[in-house]
Amino acid sequence: MASAEPESAKEAPPSTAARGGVNLFLVGVVLRFVVFAAAVSSMVVMVTSKQTVVNKLRGVPPGIPVQAKFDHSPAFSYFVAALSLTASYSLTTGLASVLVIAKPNCSTKCLLHYAIFDTLILGVVASATGAAGGVAYIGLKGNKHVQWDKVCYAFDKFCRHVGGALATSLFASVVMVFLIWISIISLHARIRK
Amino acid sequence: MASAEPESAKEAPPSTAARGGVNLFLVGVVLRFVVFAAAVSSMVVMVTSKQTVVNKLRGVPPGIPVQAKFDHSPAFSYFVAALSLTASYSLTTGLASVLVIAKPNCSTKCLLHYAIFDTLILGVVASATGAAGGVAYIGLKGNKHVQWDKVCYAFDKFCRHVGGALATSLFASVVMVFLIWISIISLHARIRK
């Protein structure tokens, strides 16, 4: 077991298996920063989606300005909150991993903790993407059964931003899945050693 | 390593560590059937939510019946599809686990495979809960910014069903998180042995 190794083992050249483990760990660190970048982009694109239109939205008297903002919908607010949680988490764990790389003895416990918290974050970011996606789809297509009119023909910029934010958060969710897989596969690989 | 043990080891009384592993594995099996039951209930409650109302929904001429069905919303259709996938998956893996309990040699690889696929299913069921929740919230509260009227005052039975289905699928998502945690902790425990 790694914890039984003497301190001088740090100076010794790593074995092939250990190098493989570190490489997978390195991929994980890079992916954490990818999630951070995706979450921040997604959040910024959603927050800057504000658009005001005049004489464009059906059912509104001429000359009256109508504004679309992300915080007009609780689903979009949840989306921004979830993505900011994801961004903070991935930055924290990314930086923590950088510190951990130098200490292979710690990495098994880190893998366990990361996998546990990554699972929670995956649930949060996937549900936020789902919630915002469900509402955005009504904005795009409407729902004639309950007379919810589509609004994206008028709020074109707003909807482009929402679409971009959704695509980026979907990407972040997929990367979160890969991060959990990396932790699980790394833990499994250590059993075989 | 477990795979290096002789065949006769199966007959020998298990060690405390092995018993702990099997107990955690047993909890996992039970939780898989809990997820199955929750997913099936959620799906059935959503599918049976159909309601027809007359003279209740504002903006509809008197005497005209209006129907609410889950498949009037793509988010609810995705919800039903996702929950049926979750139900099939949890039943299959639950039954497979029952067969595996008798073969501890296989269980490490099973834990790896389960954790990998459980992660995907968690993403699917969390996003479906989010999507349906986002749309259901508009049904309940409306959105005055884009003139989407609330509909739950008229479709009371429909909304009660949707709420029940959402609560059950949220429960299934939480149990999926516990299932992944069990696999990860079990894998980690085997490293220490």
Coordinates of N, CA and C in Angstrom, one line a residue, chain A residues 119-120 123, chain B residues 24 26-39 83 86 89-90 93 114 118-119 121-123 125-126 129 167-183:
Chain A
T119 N -20.3 13.5 -7.4 CA -21.6 12.9 -7.7 C -22.7 13.9 -7.3
L120 N -22.6 14.6 -6.2 CA -23.6 15.6 -5.8 C -23.6 16.7 -6.8
G123 N -25.4 15.8 -9.9 CA -26.9 15.9 -9.8 C -27.4 17.3 -9.9
Chain B
L24 N -22.6 -4.2 2.6 CA -22.8 -2.9 1.8 C -23.3 -3.2 0.4
L26 N -25.3 -5.8 -0.2 CA -26.7 -6.1 0.0 C -27.5 -4.9 0.1
V27 N -27.0 -3.8 0.8 CA -27.7 -2.6 0.9 C -27.9 -2.0 -0.5
G28 N -26.9 -2.1 -1.4 CA -27.0 -1.6 -2.7 C -28.1 -2.3 -3.5
V29 N -28.1 -3.7 -3.3 CA -29.2 -4.4 -4.0 C -30.6 -4.0 -3.6
V30 N -30.7 -3.8 -2.3 CA -32.1 -3.4 -1.8 C -32.4 -2.0 -2.4
L31 N -31.4 -1.1 -2.4 CA -31.6 0.3 -2.9 C -31.9 0.3 -4.4
R32 N -31.4 -0.7 -5.2 CA -31.7 -0.8 -6.6 C -33.2 -1.1 -6.8
F33 N -33.7 -2.0 -5.9 CA -35.2 -2.3 -6.0 C -36.0 -1.1 -5.5
V34 N -35.5 -0.3 -4.5 CA -36.1 0.9 -4.1 C -36.2 1.9 -5.3
V35 N -35.1 2.1 -6.0 CA -35.1 3.0 -7.2 C -36.1 2.5 -8.2
F36 N -36.2 1.1 -8.4 CA -37.1 0.6 -9.4 C -38.5 0.9 -9.0
A37 N -38.9 0.7 -7.7 CA -40.2 1.0 -7.2 C -40.5 2.5 -7.4
A38 N -39.6 3.3 -7.0 CA -39.8 4.8 -7.1 C -40.0 5.2 -8.5
A39 N -39.2 4.7 -9.4 CA -39.2 5.1 -10.9 C -40.6 4.6 -11.5
L83 N -37.6 8.1 -16.7 CA -37.9 7.3 -15.6 C -38.1 5.8 -16.0
T86 N -34.7 4.4 -16.2 CA -34.2 4.2 -14.8 C -34.8 2.9 -14.2
Y89 N -33.3 -0.1 -15.9 CA -31.9 -0.3 -15.5 C -31.8 -0.8 -14.1
S90 N -32.6 -0.2 -13.2 CA -32.5 -0.6 -11.8 C -33.0 -2.0 -11.6
T93 N -30.1 -4.3 -13.1 CA -28.9 -4.4 -12.2 C -29.2 -5.0 -10.8
Y114 N -21.2 -1.0 -12.2 CA -22.4 -0.4 -11.7 C -22.1 1.1 -11.5
D118 N -24.3 3.8 -13.2 CA -25.2 4.5 -12.2 C -25.0 6.0 -12.4
T119 N -23.7 6.4 -12.7 CA -23.4 7.9 -12.9 C -24.2 8.4 -14.1
I121 N -27.1 7.2 -15.3 CA -28.5 7.2 -15.0 C -28.8 8.3 -14.0
L122 N -27.9 8.6 -13.1 CA -28.1 9.8 -12.2 C -28.3 11.1 -13.0
G123 N -27.4 11.2 -14.0 CA -27.5 12.4 -14.9 C -28.8 12.5 -15.6
V125 N -31.8 11.0 -14.8 CA -33.0 11.1 -13.9 C -32.9 12.5 -13.2
A126 N -31.8 13.1 -12.9 CA -31.7 14.4 -12.4 C -32.1 15.5 -13.4
T129 N -35.9 15.2 -13.8 CA -36.6 15.8 -12.7 C -36.6 17.4 -12.8
A167 N -41.9 14.4 -6.8 CA -41.3 14.1 -5.5 C -40.7 12.7 -5.6
T168 N -41.4 11.8 -6.2 CA -40.9 10.4 -6.3 C -39.6 10.3 -7.1
S169 N -39.5 11.1 -8.2 CA -38.3 11.0 -9.0 C -37.1 11.7 -8.3
L170 N -37.5 12.7 -7.5 CA -36.4 13.4 -6.7 C -35.8 12.4 -5.7
F171 N -36.8 11.6 -5.1 CA -36.3 10.5 -4.2 C -35.4 9.5 -4.9
A172 N -35.9 9.1 -6.1 CA -35.1 8.2 -6.9 C -33.7 8.7 -7.2
S173 N -33.6 10.0 -7.5 CA -32.3 10.6 -7.8 C -31.4 10.6 -6.6
V174 N -32.0 10.9 -5.4 CA -31.2 10.8 -4.2 C -30.7 9.4 -3.9
V175 N -31.6 8.4 -4.1 CA -31.1 7.0 -3.9 C -30.0 6.6 -4.9
M176 N -30.1 7.2 -6.1 CA -29.1 6.9 -7.1 C -27.7 7.4 -6.6
V177 N -27.8 8.6 -6.0 CA -26.5 9.2 -5.4 C -26.0 8.3 -4.3
F178 N -26.8 7.7 -3.5 CA -26.4 6.8 -2.4 C -25.8 5.5 -3.0
L179 N -26.4 5.1 -4.1 CA -25.9 3.8 -4.8 C -24.5 4.1 -5.3
I180 N -24.2 5.2 -5.9 CA -22.9 5.5 -6.4 C -21.9 5.6 -5.3
W181 N -22.4 6.3 -4.2 CA -21.5 6.4 -3.0 C -21.1 5.0 -2.5
I182 N -22.1 4.1 -2.4 CA -21.9 2.7 -1.9 C -20.8 2.1 -2.8
S183 N -20.9 2.2 -4.1 CA -20.0 1.5 -5.0 C -18.6 2.1 -4.8

